[in-house]
PDB file of C-alpha atoms and ligand atoms in Angstrom:
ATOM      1  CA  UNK A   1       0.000   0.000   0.000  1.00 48.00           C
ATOM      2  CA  UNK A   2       1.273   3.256  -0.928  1.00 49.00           C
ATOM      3  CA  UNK A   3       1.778   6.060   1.341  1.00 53.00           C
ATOM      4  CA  UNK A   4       0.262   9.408   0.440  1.00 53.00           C
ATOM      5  CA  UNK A   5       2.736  12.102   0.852  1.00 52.00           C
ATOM      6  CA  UNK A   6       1.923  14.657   3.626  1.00 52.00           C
ATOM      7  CA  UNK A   7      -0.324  17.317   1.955  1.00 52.00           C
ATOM      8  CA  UNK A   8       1.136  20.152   1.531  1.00 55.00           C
ATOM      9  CA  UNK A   9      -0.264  22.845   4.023  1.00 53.00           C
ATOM     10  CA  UNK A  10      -0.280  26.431   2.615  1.00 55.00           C
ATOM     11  CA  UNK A  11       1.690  28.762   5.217  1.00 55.00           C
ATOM     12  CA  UNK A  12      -0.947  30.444   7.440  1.00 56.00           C
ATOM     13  CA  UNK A  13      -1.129  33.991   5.768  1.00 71.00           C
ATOM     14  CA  UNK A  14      -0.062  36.540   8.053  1.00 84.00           C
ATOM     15  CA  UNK A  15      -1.543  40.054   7.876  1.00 95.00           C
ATOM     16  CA  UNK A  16      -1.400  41.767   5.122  1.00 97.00           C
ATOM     17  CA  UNK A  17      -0.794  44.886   7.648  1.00 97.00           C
ATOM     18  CA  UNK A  18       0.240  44.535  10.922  1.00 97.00           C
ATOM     19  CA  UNK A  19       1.162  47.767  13.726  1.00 98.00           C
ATOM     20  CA  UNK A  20       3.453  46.088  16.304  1.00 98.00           C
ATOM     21  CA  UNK A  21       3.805  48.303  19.687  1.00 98.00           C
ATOM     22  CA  UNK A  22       3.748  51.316  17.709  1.00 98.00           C
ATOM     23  CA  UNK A  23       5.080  54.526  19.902  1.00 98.00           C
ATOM     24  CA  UNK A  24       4.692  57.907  18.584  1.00 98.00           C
ATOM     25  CA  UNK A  25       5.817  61.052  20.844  1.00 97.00           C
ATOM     26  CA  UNK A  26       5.323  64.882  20.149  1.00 96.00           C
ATOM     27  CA  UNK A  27       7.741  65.747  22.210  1.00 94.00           C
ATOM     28  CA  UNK A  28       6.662  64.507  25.802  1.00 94.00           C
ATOM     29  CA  UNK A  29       3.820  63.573  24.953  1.00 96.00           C
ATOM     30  CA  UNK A  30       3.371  60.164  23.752  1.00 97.00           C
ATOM     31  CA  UNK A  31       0.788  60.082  21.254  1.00 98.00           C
ATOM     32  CA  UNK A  32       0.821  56.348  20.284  1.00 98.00           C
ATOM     33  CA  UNK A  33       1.893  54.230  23.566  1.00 98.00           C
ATOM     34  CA  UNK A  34       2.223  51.270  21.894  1.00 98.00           C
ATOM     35  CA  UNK A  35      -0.600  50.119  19.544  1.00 98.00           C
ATOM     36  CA  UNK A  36      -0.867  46.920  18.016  1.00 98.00           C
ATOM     37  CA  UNK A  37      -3.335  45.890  15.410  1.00 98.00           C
ATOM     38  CA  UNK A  38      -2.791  43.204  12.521  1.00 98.00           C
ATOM     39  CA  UNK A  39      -5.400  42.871   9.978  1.00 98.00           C
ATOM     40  CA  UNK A  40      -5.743  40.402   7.406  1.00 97.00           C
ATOM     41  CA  UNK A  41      -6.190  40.435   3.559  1.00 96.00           C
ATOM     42  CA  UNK A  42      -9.712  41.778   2.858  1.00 96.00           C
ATOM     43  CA  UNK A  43     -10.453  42.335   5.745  1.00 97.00           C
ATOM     44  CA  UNK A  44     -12.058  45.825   6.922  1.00 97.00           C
ATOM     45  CA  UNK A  45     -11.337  47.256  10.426  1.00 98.00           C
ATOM     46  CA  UNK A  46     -12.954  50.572  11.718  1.00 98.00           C
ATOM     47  CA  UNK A  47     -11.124  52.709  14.508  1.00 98.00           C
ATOM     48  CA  UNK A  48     -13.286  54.635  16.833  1.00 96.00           C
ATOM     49  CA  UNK A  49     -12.408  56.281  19.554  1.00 95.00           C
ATOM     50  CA  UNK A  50     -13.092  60.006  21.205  1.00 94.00           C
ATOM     51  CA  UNK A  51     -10.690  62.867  19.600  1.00 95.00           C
ATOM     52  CA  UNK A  52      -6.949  63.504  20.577  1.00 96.00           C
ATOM     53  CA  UNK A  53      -6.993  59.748  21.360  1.00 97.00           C
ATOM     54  CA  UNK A  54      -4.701  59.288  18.017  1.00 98.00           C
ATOM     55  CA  UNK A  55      -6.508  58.061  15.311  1.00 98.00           C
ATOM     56  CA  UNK A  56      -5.563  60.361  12.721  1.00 97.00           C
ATOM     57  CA  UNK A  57      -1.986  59.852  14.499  1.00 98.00           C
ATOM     58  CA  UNK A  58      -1.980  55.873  13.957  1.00 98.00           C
ATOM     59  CA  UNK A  59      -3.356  56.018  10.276  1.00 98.00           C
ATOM     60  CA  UNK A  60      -0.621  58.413   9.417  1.00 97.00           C
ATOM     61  CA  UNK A  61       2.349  56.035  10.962  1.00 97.00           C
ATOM     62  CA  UNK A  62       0.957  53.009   9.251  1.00 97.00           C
ATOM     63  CA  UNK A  63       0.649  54.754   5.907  1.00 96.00           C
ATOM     64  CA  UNK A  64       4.450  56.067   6.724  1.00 96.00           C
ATOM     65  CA  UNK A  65       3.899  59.781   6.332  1.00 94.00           C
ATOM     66  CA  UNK A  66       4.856  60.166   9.863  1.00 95.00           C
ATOM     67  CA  UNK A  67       7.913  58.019  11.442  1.00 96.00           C
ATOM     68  CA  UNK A  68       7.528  55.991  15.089  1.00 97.00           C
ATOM     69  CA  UNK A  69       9.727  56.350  17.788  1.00 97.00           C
ATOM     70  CA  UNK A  70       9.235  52.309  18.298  1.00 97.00           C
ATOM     71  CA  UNK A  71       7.904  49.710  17.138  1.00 97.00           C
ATOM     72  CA  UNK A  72       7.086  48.295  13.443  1.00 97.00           C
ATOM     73  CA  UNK A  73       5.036  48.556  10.151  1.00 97.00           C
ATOM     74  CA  UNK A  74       4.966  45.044   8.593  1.00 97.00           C
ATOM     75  CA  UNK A  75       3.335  44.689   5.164  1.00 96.00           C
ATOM     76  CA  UNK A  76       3.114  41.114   3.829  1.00 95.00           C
ATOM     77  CA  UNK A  77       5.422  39.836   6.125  1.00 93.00           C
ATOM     78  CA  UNK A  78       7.906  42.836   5.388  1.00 94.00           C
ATOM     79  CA  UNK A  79       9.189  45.391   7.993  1.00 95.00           C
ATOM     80  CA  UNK A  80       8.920  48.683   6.217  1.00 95.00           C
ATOM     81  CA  UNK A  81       8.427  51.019   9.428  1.00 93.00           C
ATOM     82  CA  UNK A  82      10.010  54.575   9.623  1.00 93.00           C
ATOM     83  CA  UNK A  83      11.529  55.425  12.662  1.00 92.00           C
ATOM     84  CA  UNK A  84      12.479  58.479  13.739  1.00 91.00           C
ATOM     85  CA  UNK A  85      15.967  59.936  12.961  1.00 87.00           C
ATOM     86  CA  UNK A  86      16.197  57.304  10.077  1.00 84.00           C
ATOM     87  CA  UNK A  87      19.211  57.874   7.889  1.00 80.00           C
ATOM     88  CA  UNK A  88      19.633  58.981   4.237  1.00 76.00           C
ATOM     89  CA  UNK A  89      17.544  56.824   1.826  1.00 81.00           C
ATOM     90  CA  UNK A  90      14.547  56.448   3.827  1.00 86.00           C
ATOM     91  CA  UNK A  91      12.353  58.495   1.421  1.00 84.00           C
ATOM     92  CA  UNK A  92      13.696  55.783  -1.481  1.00 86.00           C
ATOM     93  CA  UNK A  93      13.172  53.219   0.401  1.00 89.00           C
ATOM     94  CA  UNK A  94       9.738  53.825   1.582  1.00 91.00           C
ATOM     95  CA  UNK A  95       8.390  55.559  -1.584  1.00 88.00           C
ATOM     96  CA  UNK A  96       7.036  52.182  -3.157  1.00 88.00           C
ATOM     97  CA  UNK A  97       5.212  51.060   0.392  1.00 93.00           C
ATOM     98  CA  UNK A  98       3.519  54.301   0.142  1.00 91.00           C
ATOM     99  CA  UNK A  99       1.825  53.747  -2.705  1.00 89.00           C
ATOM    100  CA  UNK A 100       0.845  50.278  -1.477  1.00 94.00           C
ATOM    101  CA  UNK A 101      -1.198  52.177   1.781  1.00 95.00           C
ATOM    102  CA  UNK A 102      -3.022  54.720   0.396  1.00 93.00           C
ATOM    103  CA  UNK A 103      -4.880  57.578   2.732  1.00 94.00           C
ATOM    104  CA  UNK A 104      -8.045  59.595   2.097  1.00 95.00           C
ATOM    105  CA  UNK A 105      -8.414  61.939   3.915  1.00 94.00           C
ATOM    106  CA  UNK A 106     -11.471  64.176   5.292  1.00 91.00           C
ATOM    107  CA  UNK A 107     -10.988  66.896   3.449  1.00 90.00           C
ATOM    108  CA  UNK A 108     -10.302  65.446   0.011  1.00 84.00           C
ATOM    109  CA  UNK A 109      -7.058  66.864  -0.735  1.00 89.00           C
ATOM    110  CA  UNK A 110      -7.854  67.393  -4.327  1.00 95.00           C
ATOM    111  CA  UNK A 111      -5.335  69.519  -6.745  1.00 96.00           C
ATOM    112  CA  UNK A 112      -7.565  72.618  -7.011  1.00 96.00           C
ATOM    113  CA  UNK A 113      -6.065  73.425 -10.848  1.00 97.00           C
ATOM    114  CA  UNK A 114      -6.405  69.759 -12.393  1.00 97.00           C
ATOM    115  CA  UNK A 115      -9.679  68.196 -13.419  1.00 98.00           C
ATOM    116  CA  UNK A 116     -10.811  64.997 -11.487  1.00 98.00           C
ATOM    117  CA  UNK A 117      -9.781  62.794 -14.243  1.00 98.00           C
ATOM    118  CA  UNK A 118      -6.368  64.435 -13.786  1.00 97.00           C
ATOM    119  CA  UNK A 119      -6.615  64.020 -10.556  1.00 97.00           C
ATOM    120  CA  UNK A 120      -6.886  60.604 -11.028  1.00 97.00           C
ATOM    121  CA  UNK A 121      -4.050  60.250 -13.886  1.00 97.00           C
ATOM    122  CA  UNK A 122      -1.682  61.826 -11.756  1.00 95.00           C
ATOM    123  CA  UNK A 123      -0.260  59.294  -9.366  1.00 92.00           C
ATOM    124  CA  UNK A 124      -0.090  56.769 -11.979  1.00 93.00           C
ATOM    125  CA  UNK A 125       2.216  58.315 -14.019  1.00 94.00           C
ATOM    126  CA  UNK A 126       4.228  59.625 -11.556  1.00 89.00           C
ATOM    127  CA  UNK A 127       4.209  56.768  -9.312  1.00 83.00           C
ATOM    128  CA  UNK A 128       3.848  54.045 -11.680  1.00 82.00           C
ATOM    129  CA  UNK A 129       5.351  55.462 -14.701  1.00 90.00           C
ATOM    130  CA  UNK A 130       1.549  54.477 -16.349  1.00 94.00           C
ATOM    131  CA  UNK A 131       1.835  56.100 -19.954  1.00 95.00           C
ATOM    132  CA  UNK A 132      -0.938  59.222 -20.412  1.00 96.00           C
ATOM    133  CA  UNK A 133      -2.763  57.079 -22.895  1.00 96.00           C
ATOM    134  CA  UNK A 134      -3.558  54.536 -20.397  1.00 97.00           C
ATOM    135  CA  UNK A 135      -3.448  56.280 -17.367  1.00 97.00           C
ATOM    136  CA  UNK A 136      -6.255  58.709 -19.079  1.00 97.00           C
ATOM    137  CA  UNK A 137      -8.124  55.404 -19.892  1.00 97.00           C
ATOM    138  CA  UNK A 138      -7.728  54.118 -16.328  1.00 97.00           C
ATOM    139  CA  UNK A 139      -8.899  57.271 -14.669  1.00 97.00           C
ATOM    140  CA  UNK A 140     -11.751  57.115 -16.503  1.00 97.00           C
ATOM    141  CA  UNK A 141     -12.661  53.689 -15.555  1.00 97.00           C
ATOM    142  CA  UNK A 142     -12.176  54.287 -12.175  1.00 96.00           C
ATOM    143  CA  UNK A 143     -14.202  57.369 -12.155  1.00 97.00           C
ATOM    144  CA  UNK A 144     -16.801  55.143 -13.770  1.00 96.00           C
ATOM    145  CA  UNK A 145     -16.685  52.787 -10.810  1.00 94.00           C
ATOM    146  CA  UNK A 146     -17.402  55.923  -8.061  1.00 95.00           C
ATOM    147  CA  UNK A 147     -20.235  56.750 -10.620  1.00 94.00           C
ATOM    148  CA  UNK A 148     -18.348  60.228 -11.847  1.00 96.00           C
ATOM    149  CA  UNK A 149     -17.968  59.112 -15.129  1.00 96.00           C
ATOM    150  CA  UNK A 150     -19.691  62.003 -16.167  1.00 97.00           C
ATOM    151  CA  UNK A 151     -17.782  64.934 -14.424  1.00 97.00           C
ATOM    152  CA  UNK A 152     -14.448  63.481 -15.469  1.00 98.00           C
ATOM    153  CA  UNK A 153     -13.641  67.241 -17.379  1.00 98.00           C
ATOM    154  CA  UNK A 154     -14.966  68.734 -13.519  1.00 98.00           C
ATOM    155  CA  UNK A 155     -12.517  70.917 -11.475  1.00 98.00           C
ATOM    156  CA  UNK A 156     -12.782  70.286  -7.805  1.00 97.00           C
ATOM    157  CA  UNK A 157     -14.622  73.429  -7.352  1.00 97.00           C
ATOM    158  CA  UNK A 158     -17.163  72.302  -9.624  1.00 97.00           C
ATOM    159  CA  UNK A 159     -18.418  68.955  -7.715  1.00 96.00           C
ATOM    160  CA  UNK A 160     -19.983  68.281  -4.329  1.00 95.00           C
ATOM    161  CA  UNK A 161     -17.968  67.766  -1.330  1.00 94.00           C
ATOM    162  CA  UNK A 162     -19.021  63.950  -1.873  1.00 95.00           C
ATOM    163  CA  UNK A 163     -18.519  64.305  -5.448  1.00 95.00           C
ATOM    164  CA  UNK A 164     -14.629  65.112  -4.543  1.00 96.00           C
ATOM    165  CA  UNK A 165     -14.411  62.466  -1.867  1.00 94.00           C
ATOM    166  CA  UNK A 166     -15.563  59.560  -4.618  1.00 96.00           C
ATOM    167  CA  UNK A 167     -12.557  61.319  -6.687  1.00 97.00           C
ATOM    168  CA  UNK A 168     -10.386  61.313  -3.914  1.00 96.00           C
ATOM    169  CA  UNK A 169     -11.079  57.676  -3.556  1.00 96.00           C
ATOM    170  CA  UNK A 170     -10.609  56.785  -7.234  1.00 96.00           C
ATOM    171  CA  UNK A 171      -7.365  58.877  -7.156  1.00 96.00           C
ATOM    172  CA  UNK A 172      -6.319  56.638  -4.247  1.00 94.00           C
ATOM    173  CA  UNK A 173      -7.500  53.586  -6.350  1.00 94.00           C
ATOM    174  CA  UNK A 174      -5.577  54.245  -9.267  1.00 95.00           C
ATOM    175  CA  UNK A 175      -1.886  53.498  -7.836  1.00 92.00           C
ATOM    176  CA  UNK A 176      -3.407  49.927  -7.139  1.00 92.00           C
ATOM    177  CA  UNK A 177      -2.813  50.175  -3.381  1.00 95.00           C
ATOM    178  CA  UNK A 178      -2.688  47.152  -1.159  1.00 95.00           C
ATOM    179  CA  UNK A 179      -4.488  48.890   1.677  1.00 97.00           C
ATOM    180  CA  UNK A 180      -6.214  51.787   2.225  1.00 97.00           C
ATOM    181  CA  UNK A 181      -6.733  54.154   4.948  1.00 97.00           C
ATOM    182  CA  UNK A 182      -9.579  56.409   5.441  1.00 97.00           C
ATOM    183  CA  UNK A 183      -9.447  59.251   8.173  1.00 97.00           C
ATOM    184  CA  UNK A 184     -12.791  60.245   9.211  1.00 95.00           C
ATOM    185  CA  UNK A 185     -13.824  60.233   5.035  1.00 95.00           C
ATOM    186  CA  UNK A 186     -17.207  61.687   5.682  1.00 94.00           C
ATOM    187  CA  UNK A 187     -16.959  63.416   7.959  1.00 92.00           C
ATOM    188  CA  UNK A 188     -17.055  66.859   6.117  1.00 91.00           C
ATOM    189  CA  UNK A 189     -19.683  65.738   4.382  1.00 92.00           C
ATOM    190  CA  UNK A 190     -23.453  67.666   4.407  1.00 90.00           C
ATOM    191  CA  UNK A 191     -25.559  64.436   5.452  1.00 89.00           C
ATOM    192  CA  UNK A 192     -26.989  63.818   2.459  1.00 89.00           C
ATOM    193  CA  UNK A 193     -23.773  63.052   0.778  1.00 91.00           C
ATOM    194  CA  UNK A 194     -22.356  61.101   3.376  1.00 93.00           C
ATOM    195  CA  UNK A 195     -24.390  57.842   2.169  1.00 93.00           C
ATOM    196  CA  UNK A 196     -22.987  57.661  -1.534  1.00 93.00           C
ATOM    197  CA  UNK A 197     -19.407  58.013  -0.208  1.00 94.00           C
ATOM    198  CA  UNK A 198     -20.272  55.044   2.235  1.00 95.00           C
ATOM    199  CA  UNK A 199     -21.592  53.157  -0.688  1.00 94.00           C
ATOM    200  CA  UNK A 200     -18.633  53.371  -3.012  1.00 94.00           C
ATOM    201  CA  UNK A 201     -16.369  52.165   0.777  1.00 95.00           C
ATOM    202  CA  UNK A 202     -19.055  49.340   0.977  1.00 95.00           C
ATOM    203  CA  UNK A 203     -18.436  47.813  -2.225  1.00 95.00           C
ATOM    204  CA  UNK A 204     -14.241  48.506  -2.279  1.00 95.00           C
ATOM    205  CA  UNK A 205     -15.102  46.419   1.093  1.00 95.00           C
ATOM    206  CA  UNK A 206     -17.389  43.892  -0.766  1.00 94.00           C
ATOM    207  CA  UNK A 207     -14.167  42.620  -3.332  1.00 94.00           C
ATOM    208  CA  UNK A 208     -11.961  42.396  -0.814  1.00 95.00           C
ATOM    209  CA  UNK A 209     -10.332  45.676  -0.228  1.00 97.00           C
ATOM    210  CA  UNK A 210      -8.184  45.477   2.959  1.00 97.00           C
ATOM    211  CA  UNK A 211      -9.322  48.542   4.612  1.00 98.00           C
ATOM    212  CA  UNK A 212      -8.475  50.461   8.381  1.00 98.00           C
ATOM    213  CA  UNK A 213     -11.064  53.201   8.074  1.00 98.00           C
ATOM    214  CA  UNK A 214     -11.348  55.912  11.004  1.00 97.00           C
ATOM    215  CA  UNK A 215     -14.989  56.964  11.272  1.00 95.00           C
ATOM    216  CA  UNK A 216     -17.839  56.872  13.902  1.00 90.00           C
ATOM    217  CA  UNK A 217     -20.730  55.896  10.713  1.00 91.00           C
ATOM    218  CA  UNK A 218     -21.552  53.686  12.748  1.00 88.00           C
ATOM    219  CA  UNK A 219     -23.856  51.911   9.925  1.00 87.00           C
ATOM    220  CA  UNK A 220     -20.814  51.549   7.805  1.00 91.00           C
ATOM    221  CA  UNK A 221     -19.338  50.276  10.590  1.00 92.00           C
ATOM    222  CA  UNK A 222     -22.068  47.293  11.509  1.00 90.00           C
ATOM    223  CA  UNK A 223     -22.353  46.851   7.359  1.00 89.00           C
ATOM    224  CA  UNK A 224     -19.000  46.142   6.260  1.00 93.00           C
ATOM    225  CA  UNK A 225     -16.614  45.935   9.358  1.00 96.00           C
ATOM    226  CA  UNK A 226     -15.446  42.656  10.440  1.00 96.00           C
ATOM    227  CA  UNK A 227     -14.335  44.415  13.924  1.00 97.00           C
ATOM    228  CA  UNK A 228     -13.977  47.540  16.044  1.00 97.00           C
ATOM    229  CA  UNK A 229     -11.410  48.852  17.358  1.00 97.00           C
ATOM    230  CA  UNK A 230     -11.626  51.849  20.212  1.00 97.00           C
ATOM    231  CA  UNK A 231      -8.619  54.169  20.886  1.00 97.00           C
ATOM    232  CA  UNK A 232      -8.052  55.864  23.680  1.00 97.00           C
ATOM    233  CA  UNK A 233      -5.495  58.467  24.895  1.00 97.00           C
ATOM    234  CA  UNK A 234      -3.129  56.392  22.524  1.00 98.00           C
ATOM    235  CA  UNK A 235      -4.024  53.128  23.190  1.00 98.00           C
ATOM    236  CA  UNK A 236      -6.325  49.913  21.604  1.00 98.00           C
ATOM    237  CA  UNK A 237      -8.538  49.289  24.769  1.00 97.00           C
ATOM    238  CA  UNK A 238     -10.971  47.045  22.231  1.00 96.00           C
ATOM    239  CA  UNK A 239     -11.140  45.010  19.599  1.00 97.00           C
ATOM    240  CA  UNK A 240     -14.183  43.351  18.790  1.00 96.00           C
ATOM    241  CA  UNK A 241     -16.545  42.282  15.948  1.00 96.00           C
ATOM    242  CA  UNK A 242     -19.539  44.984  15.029  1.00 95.00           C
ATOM    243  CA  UNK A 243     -22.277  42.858  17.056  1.00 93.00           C
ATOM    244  CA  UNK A 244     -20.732  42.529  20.339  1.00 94.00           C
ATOM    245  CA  UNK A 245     -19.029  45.658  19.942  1.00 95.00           C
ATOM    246  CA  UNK A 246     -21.966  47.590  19.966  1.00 92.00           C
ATOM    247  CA  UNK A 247     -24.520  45.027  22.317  1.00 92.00           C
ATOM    248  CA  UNK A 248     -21.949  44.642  24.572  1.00 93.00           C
ATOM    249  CA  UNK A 249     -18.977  46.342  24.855  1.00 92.00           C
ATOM    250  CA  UNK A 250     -16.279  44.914  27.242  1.00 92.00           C
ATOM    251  CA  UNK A 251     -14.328  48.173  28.390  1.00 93.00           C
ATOM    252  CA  UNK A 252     -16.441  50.637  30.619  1.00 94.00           C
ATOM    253  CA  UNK A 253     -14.651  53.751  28.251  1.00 94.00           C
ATOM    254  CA  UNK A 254     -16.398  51.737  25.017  1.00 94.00           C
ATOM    255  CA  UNK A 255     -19.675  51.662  27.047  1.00 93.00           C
ATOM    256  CA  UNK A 256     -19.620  55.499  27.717  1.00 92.00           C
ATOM    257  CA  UNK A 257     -18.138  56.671  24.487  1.00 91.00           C
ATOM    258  CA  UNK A 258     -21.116  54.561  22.757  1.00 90.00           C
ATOM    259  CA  UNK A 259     -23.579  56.561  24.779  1.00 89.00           C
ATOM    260  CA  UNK A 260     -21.800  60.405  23.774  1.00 85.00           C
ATOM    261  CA  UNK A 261     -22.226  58.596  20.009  1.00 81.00           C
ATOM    262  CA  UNK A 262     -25.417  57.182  20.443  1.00 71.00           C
ATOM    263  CA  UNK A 263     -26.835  60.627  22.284  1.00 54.00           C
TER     264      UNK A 263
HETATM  265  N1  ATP B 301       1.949  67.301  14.602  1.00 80.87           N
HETATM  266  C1  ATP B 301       1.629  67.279  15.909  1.00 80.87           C
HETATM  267  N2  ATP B 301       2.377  67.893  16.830  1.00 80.87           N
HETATM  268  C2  ATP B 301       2.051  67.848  18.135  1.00 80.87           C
HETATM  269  N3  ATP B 301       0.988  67.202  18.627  1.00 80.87           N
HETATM  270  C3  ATP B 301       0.193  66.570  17.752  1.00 80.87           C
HETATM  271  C4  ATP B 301       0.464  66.569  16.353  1.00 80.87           C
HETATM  272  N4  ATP B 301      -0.509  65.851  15.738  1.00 80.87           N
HETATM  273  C5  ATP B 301      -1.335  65.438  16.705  1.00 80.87           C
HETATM  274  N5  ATP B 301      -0.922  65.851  17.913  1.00 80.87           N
HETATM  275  C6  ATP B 301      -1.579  65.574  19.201  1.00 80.87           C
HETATM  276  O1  ATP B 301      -1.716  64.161  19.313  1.00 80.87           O
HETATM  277  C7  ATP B 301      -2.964  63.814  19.906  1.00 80.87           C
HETATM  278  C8  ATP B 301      -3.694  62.870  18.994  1.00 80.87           C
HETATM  279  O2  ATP B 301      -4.097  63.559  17.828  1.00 80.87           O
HETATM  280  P1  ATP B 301      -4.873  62.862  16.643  1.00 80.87           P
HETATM  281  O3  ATP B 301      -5.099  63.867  15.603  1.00 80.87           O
HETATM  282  O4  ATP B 301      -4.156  61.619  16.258  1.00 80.87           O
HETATM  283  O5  ATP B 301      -6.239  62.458  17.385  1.00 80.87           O
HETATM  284  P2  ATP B 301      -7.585  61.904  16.767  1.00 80.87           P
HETATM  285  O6  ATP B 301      -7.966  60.717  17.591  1.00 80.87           O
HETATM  286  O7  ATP B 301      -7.462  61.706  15.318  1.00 80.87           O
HETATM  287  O8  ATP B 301      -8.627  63.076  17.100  1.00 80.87           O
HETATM  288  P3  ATP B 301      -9.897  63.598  16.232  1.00 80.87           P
HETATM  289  O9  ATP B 301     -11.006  62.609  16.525  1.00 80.87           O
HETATM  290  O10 ATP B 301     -10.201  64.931  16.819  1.00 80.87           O
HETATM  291  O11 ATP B 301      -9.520  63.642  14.801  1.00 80.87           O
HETATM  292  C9  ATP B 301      -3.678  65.136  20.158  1.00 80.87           C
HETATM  293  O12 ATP B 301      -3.498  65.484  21.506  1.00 80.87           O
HETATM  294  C10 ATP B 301      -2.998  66.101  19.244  1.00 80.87           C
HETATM  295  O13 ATP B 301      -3.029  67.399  19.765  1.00 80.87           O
HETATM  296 MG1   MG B 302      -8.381  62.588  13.654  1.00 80.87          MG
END
């Protein structure tokens, strides 16, 4: 009788992003006091938390436009944090990481003097070295896909503040980022536009986007989050999927800053 060979087990996957005891300091004060929080391909994690507790902080270090005073960035398995007082080269070295975590930001960030299809054209061919042809044809599908198709020729002046978020979301798109980051997305957002910006987040969730998204919509949150995570003064306190997060919060900070949201 033969023997089958031992099946061949893929490796577990780690994360495909992973904050390991990050520590960020603004000059005595320590911002970040060592946050960790790993999450996995496709999967969608939302960071609430009451303000100065260093959200915006944490989604900057992990998309390495700021640099930690400790601890590490891994993406895919790879170490690519920033530390502080790191020598010459850093900005090479980091520059093609960047464009794999991609932030949007709350207020859009647009370039006032290009159109939103150049908007969307430019990090392509400056990042990826995309030819105009093709970046020009990419933009456009992209803008397509965060239903702007039809204000492509637009300056940002000319579109709704969630008309400019979808482009700022399609610009982030179009360098074909691993991850992406969203920093309180909506809310600058008059309330009636917040729901089409949540829709276009909802279906980047829906294929598989791996997304860390700072916001307290909290039906985004129960829709498309596979956990919550609350920050305060610096640190994770919680982690825990949308149900019990909400029903029946662990940490007696959670339970209170649930009732200043819910109020
Ligand atoms: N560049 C900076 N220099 C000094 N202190 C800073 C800097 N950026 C942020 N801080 C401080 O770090 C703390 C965390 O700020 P951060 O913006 O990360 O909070 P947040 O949780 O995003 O708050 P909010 O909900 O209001 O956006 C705050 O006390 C803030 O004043
Ligand atoms: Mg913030």
């Amino acid at each position: 009788m033969s023997i089958d060979p031992a099946p061949t087990v893929p490796a577990e996957p780690g994360p495909m992003i992973e904050a390991d005891n990050l520590v960020k300091r603004y000059g005595d004060f320590e911002v970040l006091r060592g946050v960790s929080l790993a999450v996995a391909r496709g999967q969608v994690k939302v960071i609430v938390g009451p303000s100065g507790s260093g959200k915006s902080t944490f989604l900057r270090c992990l998309a390495l436009l700021e640099p930690v005073d400790a601890g590490r960035v891994v993406l895919e398995q790879r170490d690519v944090s920033w530390k502080v007082g790191a020598g010459g080269g850093t900005e090479r070295r980091l520059a093609p990481y960047r464009s794999q975590l991609c932030m949007v930001f709350q207020h859009f960030n647009l370039f006032p003097h290009l159109t939103a299809l150049q908007n969307v054209m430019v990090g392509p061919m400056h990042v990826r070295h995309t030819p105009k042809r093709q970046a020009e044809a990419e933009a456009m599908a992209l803008l397509d896909r965060v239903r702007l198709g039809d204000r492509a020729g637009r300056y940002p002046h000319e579109l709704s503040g969630g008309q400019q978020q979808r482009v700022a979301i399609a610009r982030a798109l179009a360098v074909r980022p691993r991850v992406m980051l969203f920093d309180e997305p909506t809310s600058a957002l008059d309330p009636e536009l917040v729901r089409e910006v949540i829709d276009v987040m909802e279906e980047l969730a829906a294929e598989g986007m791996t997304m860390i998204v700072v916001s307290h919509e909290m039906r985004f949150a129960h829709e498309a989050a596979n956990a919550i995570v609350m920050m305060d003064e610096g640190e994770i306190i919680e982690e825990a999927p949308p149900d019990r997060f909400f029903t029946a919060p662990g940490h007696e900070r959670t339970q209170r800053f649930l009732q200043l949201v819910k109020t």
